[in-house]
JSON list of C-alpha atoms and ligand atoms in Angstrom, two decimals:
[
{"chain": "I", "resi": 1434, "resn": "UNK", "atom": "CA", "xyz": [3.47, -16.94, 12.51]},
{"chain": "I", "resi": 1435, "resn": "UNK", "atom": "CA", "xyz": [1.25, -20.02, 12.00]},
{"chain": "I", "resi": 1436, "resn": "UNK", "atom": "CA", "xyz": [2.97, -23.21, 10.87]},
{"chain": "I", "resi": 1437, "resn": "UNK", "atom": "CA", "xyz": [0.71, -23.66, 7.82]},
{"chain": "I", "resi": 1438, "resn": "UNK", "atom": "CA", "xyz": [1.53, -20.11, 6.64]},
{"chain": "I", "resi": 1439, "resn": "UNK", "atom": "CA", "xyz": [5.22, -20.77, 7.24]},
{"chain": "I", "resi": 1440, "resn": "UNK", "atom": "CA", "xyz": [4.98, -23.85, 4.99]},
{"chain": "I", "resi": 1441, "resn": "UNK", "atom": "CA", "xyz": [3.14, -21.87, 2.29]},
{"chain": "I", "resi": 1442, "resn": "UNK", "atom": "CA", "xyz": [5.81, -19.15, 2.31]},
{"chain": "I", "resi": 1443, "resn": "UNK", "atom": "CA", "xyz": [8.82, -21.44, 2.49]},
{"chain": "I", "resi": 1444, "resn": "UNK", "atom": "CA", "xyz": [7.72, -24.26, 0.18]},
{"chain": "I", "resi": 1445, "resn": "UNK", "atom": "CA", "xyz": [5.50, -22.23, -2.15]},
{"chain": "I", "resi": 1446, "resn": "UNK", "atom": "CA", "xyz": [2.51, -24.53, -1.50]},
{"chain": "I", "resi": 1447, "resn": "UNK", "atom": "CA", "xyz": [-1.14, -23.58, -1.00]},
{"chain": "I", "resi": 1448, "resn": "UNK", "atom": "CA", "xyz": [-2.74, -23.62, 2.47]},
{"chain": "I", "resi": 1449, "resn": "UNK", "atom": "CA", "xyz": [-4.56, -26.85, 1.48]},
{"chain": "I", "resi": 1450, "resn": "UNK", "atom": "CA", "xyz": [-1.34, -28.54, 0.34]},
{"chain": "I", "resi": 1451, "resn": "UNK", "atom": "CA", "xyz": [0.35, -27.47, 3.60]},
{"chain": "I", "resi": 1452, "resn": "UNK", "atom": "CA", "xyz": [-2.49, -29.08, 5.57]},
{"chain": "I", "resi": 1453, "resn": "UNK", "atom": "CA", "xyz": [-1.94, -32.34, 3.67]},
{"chain": "I", "resi": 1454, "resn": "UNK", "atom": "CA", "xyz": [1.82, -32.31, 4.42]},
{"chain": "I", "resi": 1455, "resn": "UNK", "atom": "CA", "xyz": [1.03, -31.78, 8.08]},
{"chain": "I", "resi": 1456, "resn": "UNK", "atom": "CA", "xyz": [-1.57, -34.57, 8.19]},
{"chain": "I", "resi": 1457, "resn": "UNK", "atom": "CA", "xyz": [0.91, -36.95, 6.58]},
{"chain": "I", "resi": 1458, "resn": "UNK", "atom": "CA", "xyz": [3.27, -36.25, 9.51]},
{"chain": "I", "resi": 1459, "resn": "UNK", "atom": "CA", "xyz": [6.02, -34.90, 7.26]},
{"chain": "I", "resi": 1460, "resn": "UNK", "atom": "CA", "xyz": [6.65, -31.74, 9.31]},
{"chain": "I", "resi": 1461, "resn": "UNK", "atom": "CA", "xyz": [8.52, -31.34, 12.59]},
{"chain": "I", "resi": 1462, "resn": "UNK", "atom": "CA", "xyz": [9.15, -28.28, 14.73]},
{"chain": "I", "resi": 1463, "resn": "UNK", "atom": "CA", "xyz": [12.24, -28.56, 16.96]},
{"chain": "I", "resi": 1464, "resn": "UNK", "atom": "CA", "xyz": [12.23, -32.30, 16.32]},
{"chain": "I", "resi": 1465, "resn": "UNK", "atom": "CA", "xyz": [8.56, -32.83, 17.27]},
{"chain": "I", "resi": 1466, "resn": "UNK", "atom": "CA", "xyz": [6.05, -33.99, 14.69]},
{"chain": "I", "resi": 1467, "resn": "UNK", "atom": "CA", "xyz": [3.27, -31.39, 14.26]},
{"chain": "I", "resi": 1468, "resn": "UNK", "atom": "CA", "xyz": [-0.07, -32.06, 12.58]},
{"chain": "I", "resi": 1469, "resn": "UNK", "atom": "CA", "xyz": [-1.85, -28.76, 13.19]},
{"chain": "I", "resi": 1470, "resn": "UNK", "atom": "CA", "xyz": [-1.39, -25.70, 11.02]},
{"chain": "I", "resi": 1471, "resn": "UNK", "atom": "CA", "xyz": [-2.20, -23.40, 13.91]},
{"chain": "I", "resi": 1472, "resn": "UNK", "atom": "CA", "xyz": [1.03, -24.21, 15.77]},
{"chain": "I", "resi": 1473, "resn": "UNK", "atom": "CA", "xyz": [2.99, -20.96, 16.29]},
{"chain": "I", "resi": 1474, "resn": "UNK", "atom": "CA", "xyz": [6.45, -20.74, 14.76]},
{"chain": "I", "resi": 1475, "resn": "UNK", "atom": "CA", "xyz": [9.06, -18.16, 15.80]},
{"chain": "I", "resi": 1476, "resn": "UNK", "atom": "CA", "xyz": [12.49, -17.27, 14.40]},
{"chain": "I", "resi": 1477, "resn": "UNK", "atom": "CA", "xyz": [14.12, -19.57, 16.93]},
{"chain": "I", "resi": 1478, "resn": "UNK", "atom": "CA", "xyz": [12.21, -22.66, 15.69]},
{"chain": "I", "resi": 1479, "resn": "UNK", "atom": "CA", "xyz": [13.80, -25.30, 13.52]},
{"chain": "I", "resi": 1480, "resn": "UNK", "atom": "CA", "xyz": [11.12, -26.39, 11.04]},
{"chain": "I", "resi": 1481, "resn": "UNK", "atom": "CA", "xyz": [11.83, -29.53, 9.01]},
{"chain": "I", "resi": 1482, "resn": "UNK", "atom": "CA", "xyz": [9.90, -31.07, 6.12]},
{"chain": "I", "resi": 1483, "resn": "UNK", "atom": "CA", "xyz": [10.88, -34.61, 5.17]},
{"chain": "I", "resi": 1484, "resn": "UNK", "atom": "CA", "xyz": [13.85, -34.22, 7.52]},
{"chain": "I", "resi": 1485, "resn": "UNK", "atom": "CA", "xyz": [15.22, -31.12, 5.70]},
{"chain": "I", "resi": 1486, "resn": "UNK", "atom": "CA", "xyz": [15.31, -27.75, 7.42]},
{"chain": "I", "resi": 1487, "resn": "UNK", "atom": "CA", "xyz": [13.21, -25.13, 5.64]},
{"chain": "I", "resi": 1488, "resn": "UNK", "atom": "CA", "xyz": [13.17, -21.35, 5.94]},
{"chain": "I", "resi": 1489, "resn": "UNK", "atom": "CA", "xyz": [11.22, -18.45, 4.50]},
{"chain": "I", "resi": 1490, "resn": "UNK", "atom": "CA", "xyz": [13.59, -17.14, 1.87]},
{"chain": "I", "resi": 1491, "resn": "UNK", "atom": "CA", "xyz": [11.82, -15.10, -0.80]},
{"chain": "I", "resi": 1492, "resn": "UNK", "atom": "CA", "xyz": [11.22, -11.37, -0.42]},
{"chain": "I", "resi": 1493, "resn": "UNK", "atom": "CA", "xyz": [7.95, -10.37, 1.21]},
{"chain": "I", "resi": 1494, "resn": "UNK", "atom": "CA", "xyz": [5.54, -7.76, -0.13]},
{"chain": "I", "resi": 1495, "resn": "UNK", "atom": "CA", "xyz": [2.67, -6.86, 2.17]},
{"chain": "I", "resi": 1496, "resn": "UNK", "atom": "CA", "xyz": [-0.36, -4.55, 1.94]},
{"chain": "I", "resi": 1497, "resn": "UNK", "atom": "CA", "xyz": [-1.70, -3.39, 5.32]},
{"chain": "I", "resi": 1498, "resn": "UNK", "atom": "CA", "xyz": [-4.90, -1.47, 6.02]},
{"chain": "I", "resi": 1499, "resn": "UNK", "atom": "CA", "xyz": [-3.48, 0.84, 8.67]},
{"chain": "I", "resi": 1500, "resn": "UNK", "atom": "CA", "xyz": [-5.90, 2.06, 11.33]},
{"chain": "I", "resi": 1501, "resn": "UNK", "atom": "CA", "xyz": [-5.62, 5.37, 13.18]},
{"chain": "I", "resi": 1502, "resn": "UNK", "atom": "CA", "xyz": [-3.36, 5.37, 16.24]},
{"chain": "I", "resi": 1503, "resn": "UNK", "atom": "CA", "xyz": [-0.54, 3.24, 14.80]},
{"chain": "I", "resi": 1504, "resn": "UNK", "atom": "CA", "xyz": [2.84, 4.66, 13.78]},
{"chain": "I", "resi": 1505, "resn": "UNK", "atom": "CA", "xyz": [4.86, 3.48, 10.80]},
{"chain": "I", "resi": 1506, "resn": "UNK", "atom": "CA", "xyz": [8.10, 2.66, 12.61]},
{"chain": "I", "resi": 1507, "resn": "UNK", "atom": "CA", "xyz": [9.66, -0.24, 14.46]},
{"chain": "I", "resi": 1508, "resn": "UNK", "atom": "CA", "xyz": [9.48, 1.47, 17.84]},
{"chain": "I", "resi": 1509, "resn": "UNK", "atom": "CA", "xyz": [7.59, 4.32, 19.40]},
{"chain": "I", "resi": 1510, "resn": "UNK", "atom": "CA", "xyz": [7.49, 5.38, 23.02]},
{"chain": "I", "resi": 1511, "resn": "UNK", "atom": "CA", "xyz": [3.82, 6.31, 23.17]},
{"chain": "I", "resi": 1512, "resn": "UNK", "atom": "CA", "xyz": [1.95, 4.70, 20.25]},
{"chain": "I", "resi": 1513, "resn": "UNK", "atom": "CA", "xyz": [1.47, 1.18, 18.95]},
{"chain": "I", "resi": 1514, "resn": "UNK", "atom": "CA", "xyz": [3.44, 0.46, 15.80]},
{"chain": "I", "resi": 1515, "resn": "UNK", "atom": "CA", "xyz": [1.87, -0.86, 12.59]},
{"chain": "I", "resi": 1516, "resn": "UNK", "atom": "CA", "xyz": [4.31, -3.78, 12.76]},
{"chain": "I", "resi": 1517, "resn": "UNK", "atom": "CA", "xyz": [2.36, -5.05, 15.77]},
{"chain": "I", "resi": 1518, "resn": "UNK", "atom": "CA", "xyz": [-0.47, -5.83, 13.35]},
{"chain": "I", "resi": 1519, "resn": "UNK", "atom": "CA", "xyz": [1.69, -8.34, 11.47]},
{"chain": "I", "resi": 1520, "resn": "UNK", "atom": "CA", "xyz": [2.05, -12.01, 12.32]},
{"chain": "I", "resi": 1521, "resn": "UNK", "atom": "CA", "xyz": [5.43, -12.50, 10.63]},
{"chain": "I", "resi": 1522, "resn": "UNK", "atom": "CA", "xyz": [8.86, -13.81, 11.46]},
{"chain": "I", "resi": 1523, "resn": "UNK", "atom": "CA", "xyz": [12.10, -11.88, 10.80]},
{"chain": "I", "resi": 1524, "resn": "UNK", "atom": "CA", "xyz": [10.35, -8.58, 11.55]},
{"chain": "I", "resi": 1525, "resn": "UNK", "atom": "CA", "xyz": [13.62, -6.64, 11.67]},
{"chain": "I", "resi": 1526, "resn": "UNK", "atom": "CA", "xyz": [14.08, -7.22, 7.94]},
{"chain": "I", "resi": 1527, "resn": "UNK", "atom": "CA", "xyz": [10.79, -5.48, 7.11]},
{"chain": "I", "resi": 1528, "resn": "UNK", "atom": "CA", "xyz": [10.36, -1.78, 6.44]},
{"chain": "I", "resi": 1529, "resn": "UNK", "atom": "CA", "xyz": [7.66, 0.60, 5.21]},
{"chain": "I", "resi": 1530, "resn": "UNK", "atom": "CA", "xyz": [7.64, 1.63, 1.56]},
{"chain": "I", "resi": 1531, "resn": "UNK", "atom": "CA", "xyz": [6.39, 5.10, 2.50]},
{"chain": "I", "resi": 1532, "resn": "UNK", "atom": "CA", "xyz": [4.92, 6.04, 5.86]},
{"chain": "I", "resi": 1533, "resn": "UNK", "atom": "CA", "xyz": [1.58, 7.40, 6.99]},
{"chain": "I", "resi": 1534, "resn": "UNK", "atom": "CA", "xyz": [1.02, 9.75, 9.93]},
{"chain": "I", "resi": 1535, "resn": "UNK", "atom": "CA", "xyz": [-0.31, 8.23, 13.14]},
{"chain": "I", "resi": 1536, "resn": "UNK", "atom": "CA", "xyz": [-3.80, 9.67, 12.46]},
{"chain": "I", "resi": 1537, "resn": "UNK", "atom": "CA", "xyz": [-3.90, 8.68, 8.75]},
{"chain": "I", "resi": 1538, "resn": "UNK", "atom": "CA", "xyz": [-5.62, 5.45, 7.71]},
{"chain": "I", "resi": 1539, "resn": "UNK", "atom": "CA", "xyz": [-5.30, 3.30, 4.63]},
{"chain": "I", "resi": 1540, "resn": "UNK", "atom": "CA", "xyz": [-2.83, 1.59, 2.37]},
{"chain": "I", "resi": 1541, "resn": "UNK", "atom": "CA", "xyz": [0.68, 0.91, 3.68]},
{"chain": "I", "resi": 1542, "resn": "UNK", "atom": "CA", "xyz": [3.16, -1.28, 1.81]},
{"chain": "I", "resi": 1543, "resn": "UNK", "atom": "CA", "xyz": [5.71, -3.26, 3.80]},
{"chain": "I", "resi": 1544, "resn": "UNK", "atom": "CA", "xyz": [8.61, -5.23, 2.39]},
{"chain": "I", "resi": 1545, "resn": "UNK", "atom": "CA", "xyz": [12.12, -6.53, 2.95]},
{"chain": "I", "resi": 1546, "resn": "UNK", "atom": "CA", "xyz": [13.10, -5.64, -0.64]},
{"chain": "I", "resi": 1547, "resn": "UNK", "atom": "CA", "xyz": [14.97, -2.32, -0.49]},
{"chain": "I", "resi": 1548, "resn": "UNK", "atom": "CA", "xyz": [15.21, -1.83, -4.25]},
{"chain": "I", "resi": 1549, "resn": "UNK", "atom": "CA", "xyz": [11.47, -2.30, -4.65]},
{"chain": "I", "resi": 1550, "resn": "UNK", "atom": "CA", "xyz": [10.61, 0.20, -1.89]},
{"chain": "I", "resi": 1551, "resn": "UNK", "atom": "CA", "xyz": [13.11, 2.66, -3.35]},
{"chain": "I", "resi": 1552, "resn": "UNK", "atom": "CA", "xyz": [11.03, 2.74, -6.55]},
{"chain": "I", "resi": 1553, "resn": "UNK", "atom": "CA", "xyz": [8.07, 3.85, -4.44]},
{"chain": "I", "resi": 1554, "resn": "UNK", "atom": "CA", "xyz": [9.77, 6.37, -2.17]},
{"chain": "I", "resi": 1555, "resn": "UNK", "atom": "CA", "xyz": [12.51, 7.88, -4.30]},
{"chain": "I", "resi": 1556, "resn": "UNK", "atom": "CA", "xyz": [11.47, 11.35, -5.59]},
{"chain": "I", "resi": 1557, "resn": "UNK", "atom": "CA", "xyz": [13.15, 10.48, -8.91]},
{"chain": "I", "resi": 1558, "resn": "UNK", "atom": "CA", "xyz": [10.46, 7.92, -9.77]},
{"chain": "I", "resi": 1559, "resn": "UNK", "atom": "CA", "xyz": [7.48, 10.17, -8.94]},
{"chain": "I", "resi": 1560, "resn": "UNK", "atom": "CA", "xyz": [5.29, 7.27, -7.82]},
{"chain": "I", "resi": 1561, "resn": "UNK", "atom": "CA", "xyz": [1.61, 8.33, -7.66]},
{"chain": "I", "resi": 1562, "resn": "UNK", "atom": "CA", "xyz": [-0.31, 8.15, -4.39]},
{"chain": "I", "resi": 1563, "resn": "UNK", "atom": "CA", "xyz": [-4.01, 8.87, -4.05]},
{"chain": "I", "resi": 1564, "resn": "UNK", "atom": "CA", "xyz": [-5.52, 10.15, -0.82]},
{"chain": "I", "resi": 1565, "resn": "UNK", "atom": "CA", "xyz": [-9.13, 10.70, 0.20]},
{"chain": "I", "resi": 1566, "resn": "UNK", "atom": "CA", "xyz": [-9.20, 13.92, 2.18]},
{"chain": "I", "resi": 1567, "resn": "UNK", "atom": "CA", "xyz": [-11.92, 15.28, 4.45]},
{"chain": "I", "resi": 1568, "resn": "UNK", "atom": "CA", "xyz": [-11.57, 19.02, 5.04]},
{"chain": "I", "resi": 1569, "resn": "UNK", "atom": "CA", "xyz": [-12.58, 21.45, 7.74]},
{"chain": "I", "resi": 1570, "resn": "UNK", "atom": "CA", "xyz": [-13.67, 24.14, 5.26]},
{"chain": "I", "resi": 1571, "resn": "UNK", "atom": "CA", "xyz": [-15.43, 23.75, 1.89]},
{"chain": "I", "resi": 1572, "resn": "UNK", "atom": "CA", "xyz": [-13.32, 23.26, -1.24]},
{"chain": "I", "resi": 1573, "resn": "UNK", "atom": "CA", "xyz": [-12.81, 26.58, -3.03]},
{"chain": "I", "resi": 1574, "resn": "UNK", "atom": "CA", "xyz": [-13.30, 27.11, -6.74]},
{"chain": "I", "resi": 1575, "resn": "UNK", "atom": "CA", "xyz": [-9.64, 27.62, -7.56]},
{"chain": "I", "resi": 1576, "resn": "UNK", "atom": "CA", "xyz": [-8.32, 24.56, -5.68]},
{"chain": "I", "resi": 1577, "resn": "UNK", "atom": "CA", "xyz": [-8.15, 22.26, -8.73]},
{"chain": "I", "resi": 1578, "resn": "UNK", "atom": "CA", "xyz": [-6.07, 24.83, -10.62]},
{"chain": "I", "resi": 1579, "resn": "UNK", "atom": "CA", "xyz": [-3.87, 25.61, -7.62]},
{"chain": "I", "resi": 1580, "resn": "UNK", "atom": "CA", "xyz": [-2.99, 21.95, -7.07]},
{"chain": "I", "resi": 1581, "resn": "UNK", "atom": "CA", "xyz": [-2.27, 21.61, -10.78]},
{"chain": "I", "resi": 1582, "resn": "UNK", "atom": "CA", "xyz": [0.07, 24.61, -10.75]},
{"chain": "I", "resi": 1583, "resn": "UNK", "atom": "CA", "xyz": [1.90, 23.47, -7.60]},
{"chain": "I", "resi": 1584, "resn": "UNK", "atom": "CA", "xyz": [1.67, 24.80, -4.07]},
{"chain": "I", "resi": 1585, "resn": "UNK", "atom": "CA", "xyz": [4.25, 26.69, -2.05]},
{"chain": "I", "resi": 1586, "resn": "UNK", "atom": "CA", "xyz": [4.78, 24.80, 1.21]},
{"chain": "I", "resi": 1587, "resn": "UNK", "atom": "CA", "xyz": [6.24, 26.55, 4.24]},
{"chain": "I", "resi": 1588, "resn": "UNK", "atom": "CA", "xyz": [10.02, 26.02, 4.57]},
{"chain": "I", "resi": 1589, "resn": "UNK", "atom": "CA", "xyz": [10.32, 24.45, 1.10]},
{"chain": "I", "resi": 1590, "resn": "UNK", "atom": "CA", "xyz": [12.20, 26.03, -1.80]},
{"chain": "I", "resi": 1591, "resn": "UNK", "atom": "CA", "xyz": [10.12, 25.30, -4.91]},
{"chain": "I", "resi": 1592, "resn": "UNK", "atom": "CA", "xyz": [6.47, 24.54, -5.59]},
{"chain": "I", "resi": 1593, "resn": "UNK", "atom": "CA", "xyz": [5.07, 21.04, -5.15]},
{"chain": "I", "resi": 1594, "resn": "UNK", "atom": "CA", "xyz": [4.80, 18.97, -8.35]},
{"chain": "I", "resi": 1595, "resn": "UNK", "atom": "CA", "xyz": [1.49, 19.30, -10.24]},
{"chain": "I", "resi": 1596, "resn": "UNK", "atom": "CA", "xyz": [-1.16, 17.31, -8.37]},
{"chain": "I", "resi": 1597, "resn": "UNK", "atom": "CA", "xyz": [-4.61, 16.13, -9.44]},
{"chain": "I", "resi": 1598, "resn": "UNK", "atom": "CA", "xyz": [-7.60, 17.12, -7.34]},
{"chain": "I", "resi": 1599, "resn": "UNK", "atom": "CA", "xyz": [-11.03, 15.57, -7.81]},
{"chain": "I", "resi": 1600, "resn": "UNK", "atom": "CA", "xyz": [-13.82, 17.14, -5.78]},
{"chain": "I", "resi": 1601, "resn": "UNK", "atom": "CA", "xyz": [-16.16, 14.48, -4.31]},
{"chain": "I", "resi": 1602, "resn": "UNK", "atom": "CA", "xyz": [-18.28, 16.59, -1.95]},
{"chain": "I", "resi": 1603, "resn": "UNK", "atom": "CA", "xyz": [-18.32, 20.05, -0.40]},
{"chain": "I", "resi": 1604, "resn": "UNK", "atom": "CA", "xyz": [-15.54, 19.09, 2.02]},
{"chain": "I", "resi": 1605, "resn": "UNK", "atom": "CA", "xyz": [-14.20, 15.87, 0.49]},
{"chain": "I", "resi": 1606, "resn": "UNK", "atom": "CA", "xyz": [-11.64, 15.39, -2.28]},
{"chain": "I", "resi": 1607, "resn": "UNK", "atom": "CA", "xyz": [-9.44, 12.77, -3.89]},
{"chain": "I", "resi": 1608, "resn": "UNK", "atom": "CA", "xyz": [-5.90, 14.07, -4.24]},
{"chain": "I", "resi": 1609, "resn": "UNK", "atom": "CA", "xyz": [-3.19, 12.39, -6.33]},
{"chain": "I", "resi": 1610, "resn": "UNK", "atom": "CA", "xyz": [0.40, 13.47, -5.70]},
{"chain": "I", "resi": 1611, "resn": "UNK", "atom": "CA", "xyz": [3.72, 12.27, -7.09]},
{"chain": "I", "resi": 1612, "resn": "UNK", "atom": "CA", "xyz": [6.01, 13.00, -4.16]},
{"chain": "I", "resi": 1613, "resn": "UNK", "atom": "CA", "xyz": [6.07, 12.24, -0.45]},
{"chain": "I", "resi": 1614, "resn": "UNK", "atom": "CA", "xyz": [7.29, 15.21, 1.52]},
{"chain": "I", "resi": 1615, "resn": "UNK", "atom": "CA", "xyz": [6.81, 15.23, 5.29]},
{"chain": "I", "resi": 1616, "resn": "UNK", "atom": "CA", "xyz": [3.06, 15.73, 6.10]},
{"chain": "I", "resi": 1617, "resn": "UNK", "atom": "CA", "xyz": [2.67, 16.76, 2.47]},
{"chain": "I", "resi": 1618, "resn": "UNK", "atom": "CA", "xyz": [-1.11, 16.57, 2.08]},
{"chain": "I", "resi": 1619, "resn": "UNK", "atom": "CA", "xyz": [-1.82, 18.36, 5.35]},
{"chain": "I", "resi": 1620, "resn": "UNK", "atom": "CA", "xyz": [0.73, 21.06, 4.50]},
{"chain": "I", "resi": 1621, "resn": "UNK", "atom": "CA", "xyz": [-0.71, 21.55, 0.99]},
{"chain": "I", "resi": 1622, "resn": "UNK", "atom": "CA", "xyz": [-4.16, 22.29, 2.39]},
{"chain": "I", "resi": 1623, "resn": "UNK", "atom": "CA", "xyz": [-2.71, 24.38, 5.22]},
{"chain": "I", "resi": 1624, "resn": "UNK", "atom": "CA", "xyz": [-0.99, 26.53, 2.57]},
{"chain": "I", "resi": 1625, "resn": "UNK", "atom": "CA", "xyz": [-4.46, 27.26, 1.14]},
{"chain": "I", "resi": 1626, "resn": "UNK", "atom": "CA", "xyz": [-5.84, 28.17, 4.57]},
{"chain": "I", "resi": 1627, "resn": "UNK", "atom": "CA", "xyz": [-7.78, 24.94, 5.01]},
{"chain": "I", "resi": 1628, "resn": "UNK", "atom": "CA", "xyz": [-7.30, 22.04, 7.42]},
{"chain": "I", "resi": 1629, "resn": "UNK", "atom": "CA", "xyz": [-7.30, 18.28, 6.88]},
{"chain": "I", "resi": 1630, "resn": "UNK", "atom": "CA", "xyz": [-9.80, 16.68, 9.27]},
{"chain": "I", "resi": 1631, "resn": "UNK", "atom": "CA", "xyz": [-9.17, 13.10, 8.16]},
{"chain": "I", "resi": 1632, "resn": "UNK", "atom": "CA", "xyz": [-6.86, 11.45, 5.66]},
{"chain": "I", "resi": 1633, "resn": "UNK", "atom": "CA", "xyz": [-6.95, 8.02, 4.04]},
{"chain": "I", "resi": 1634, "resn": "UNK", "atom": "CA", "xyz": [-4.55, 6.57, 1.43]},
{"chain": "I", "resi": 1635, "resn": "UNK", "atom": "CA", "xyz": [-6.31, 4.53, -1.25]},
{"chain": "I", "resi": 1636, "resn": "UNK", "atom": "CA", "xyz": [-3.62, 3.87, -3.83]},
{"chain": "I", "resi": 1637, "resn": "UNK", "atom": "CA", "xyz": [0.15, 3.67, -4.41]},
{"chain": "I", "resi": 1638, "resn": "UNK", "atom": "CA", "xyz": [1.07, 3.37, -8.12]},
{"chain": "I", "resi": 1639, "resn": "UNK", "atom": "CA", "xyz": [-1.32, 0.74, -9.49]},
{"chain": "I", "resi": 1640, "resn": "UNK", "atom": "CA", "xyz": [-1.77, -0.94, -6.10]},
{"chain": "I", "resi": 1641, "resn": "UNK", "atom": "CA", "xyz": [-5.21, -0.22, -4.64]},
{"chain": "I", "resi": 1642, "resn": "UNK", "atom": "CA", "xyz": [-6.17, -0.93, -1.02]},
{"chain": "I", "resi": 1643, "resn": "UNK", "atom": "CA", "xyz": [-8.06, -4.24, -1.10]},
{"chain": "I", "resi": 1644, "resn": "UNK", "atom": "CA", "xyz": [-11.73, -3.68, -0.15]},
{"chain": "I", "resi": 1645, "resn": "UNK", "atom": "CA", "xyz": [-11.81, -7.15, 1.42]},
{"chain": "I", "resi": 1646, "resn": "UNK", "atom": "CA", "xyz": [-9.34, -6.09, 4.10]},
{"chain": "I", "resi": 1647, "resn": "UNK", "atom": "CA", "xyz": [-10.73, -4.88, 7.42]},
{"chain": "I", "resi": 1648, "resn": "UNK", "atom": "CA", "xyz": [-8.94, -2.16, 9.38]},
{"chain": "I", "resi": 1649, "resn": "UNK", "atom": "CA", "xyz": [-5.72, -3.62, 10.79]},
{"chain": "I", "resi": 1650, "resn": "UNK", "atom": "CA", "xyz": [-5.69, -6.62, 8.42]},
{"chain": "I", "resi": 1651, "resn": "UNK", "atom": "CA", "xyz": [-3.04, -7.39, 5.82]},
{"chain": "I", "resi": 1652, "resn": "UNK", "atom": "CA", "xyz": [-2.32, -9.67, 2.91]},
{"chain": "I", "resi": 1653, "resn": "UNK", "atom": "CA", "xyz": [0.57, -10.51, 0.61]},
{"chain": "I", "resi": 1654, "resn": "UNK", "atom": "CA", "xyz": [0.65, -8.68, -2.73]},
{"chain": "I", "resi": 1655, "resn": "UNK", "atom": "CA", "xyz": [-0.02, -10.66, -5.89]},
{"chain": "I", "resi": 1656, "resn": "UNK", "atom": "CA", "xyz": [2.82, -11.09, -8.38]},
{"chain": "I", "resi": 1657, "resn": "UNK", "atom": "CA", "xyz": [1.08, -8.63, -10.67]},
{"chain": "I", "resi": 1658, "resn": "UNK", "atom": "CA", "xyz": [0.90, -6.00, -7.92]},
{"chain": "I", "resi": 1659, "resn": "UNK", "atom": "CA", "xyz": [4.58, -6.48, -7.05]},
{"chain": "I", "resi": 1660, "resn": "UNK", "atom": "CA", "xyz": [5.64, -6.21, -10.69]},
{"chain": "I", "resi": 1661, "resn": "UNK", "atom": "CA", "xyz": [3.48, -3.14, -11.35]},
{"chain": "I", "resi": 1662, "resn": "UNK", "atom": "CA", "xyz": [5.94, -1.04, -9.32]},
{"chain": "I", "resi": 1663, "resn": "UNK", "atom": "CA", "xyz": [8.78, -1.90, -11.74]},
{"chain": "I", "resi": 1664, "resn": "UNK", "atom": "CA", "xyz": [6.68, -1.03, -14.76]},
{"chain": "I", "resi": 1665, "resn": "UNK", "atom": "CA", "xyz": [6.28, 2.65, -13.89]},
{"chain": "E", "resi": 175, "resn": "LIG", "atom": "N1", "xyz": [0.42, 13.44, 3.78]},
{"chain": "E", "resi": 175, "resn": "LIG", "atom": "C1", "xyz": [0.18, 13.74, 5.08]},
{"chain": "E", "resi": 175, "resn": "LIG", "atom": "O1", "xyz": [0.06, 14.91, 5.44]},
{"chain": "E", "resi": 175, "resn": "LIG", "atom": "N2", "xyz": [0.06, 12.71, 5.95]},
{"chain": "E", "resi": 175, "resn": "LIG", "atom": "C2", "xyz": [0.14, 11.42, 5.59]},
{"chain": "E", "resi": 175, "resn": "LIG", "atom": "O2", "xyz": [0.01, 10.52, 6.44]},
{"chain": "E", "resi": 175, "resn": "LIG", "atom": "C3", "xyz": [0.39, 11.12, 4.24]},
{"chain": "E", "resi": 175, "resn": "LIG", "atom": "C4", "xyz": [0.53, 12.15, 3.36]}
]
């Protein structure tokens, strides 16, 4: 992680204020005065401001635009992990608030706050997620109704919860679901005899993937975005 970002996160200052602290010579890393914000800081570094050690303490809430080919786990034998896209310290403390398949793109939330992620992933809270889905076969007339009624997935006992389907083109839909079963979207369409060609998550609760983010980029959530999860 860059030193200026470390200062922002630990002291709650803006990037500009961090630059000023650095220029004034108030910051040392392992006892050495540092004036550049681009200096890399790792977990092993001792960062001091005005001769007091500082650490990143507050919980972290991150939105990542996940590209295809990255898995949502800490380790994977054959694929890159989405964590490799983050420039953060204390990586072991972070986890995904709901995963995406390796070939799915879009919004992934990452945090070290277990209670917050539980609100997103626990079936009890029925947190909404919206996916843009590109299909192999055209959407059939009865799809909207079928998703509303619930769909019988293979090897599951009951029907899926009512889901909202908005048809955007002959083979493209927006699907909003309130649960997160394994491969749920792909299995829902498979149950109707169709196949998902590409899948992209646009929204979790009230948190929408930021259009300013490029594939593979991330940013911290705003306070309003973080709090929106508790208000559901
Ligand atoms: N449903 C799926 O089938 N895959 C995902 O990645 C997310 C939801």
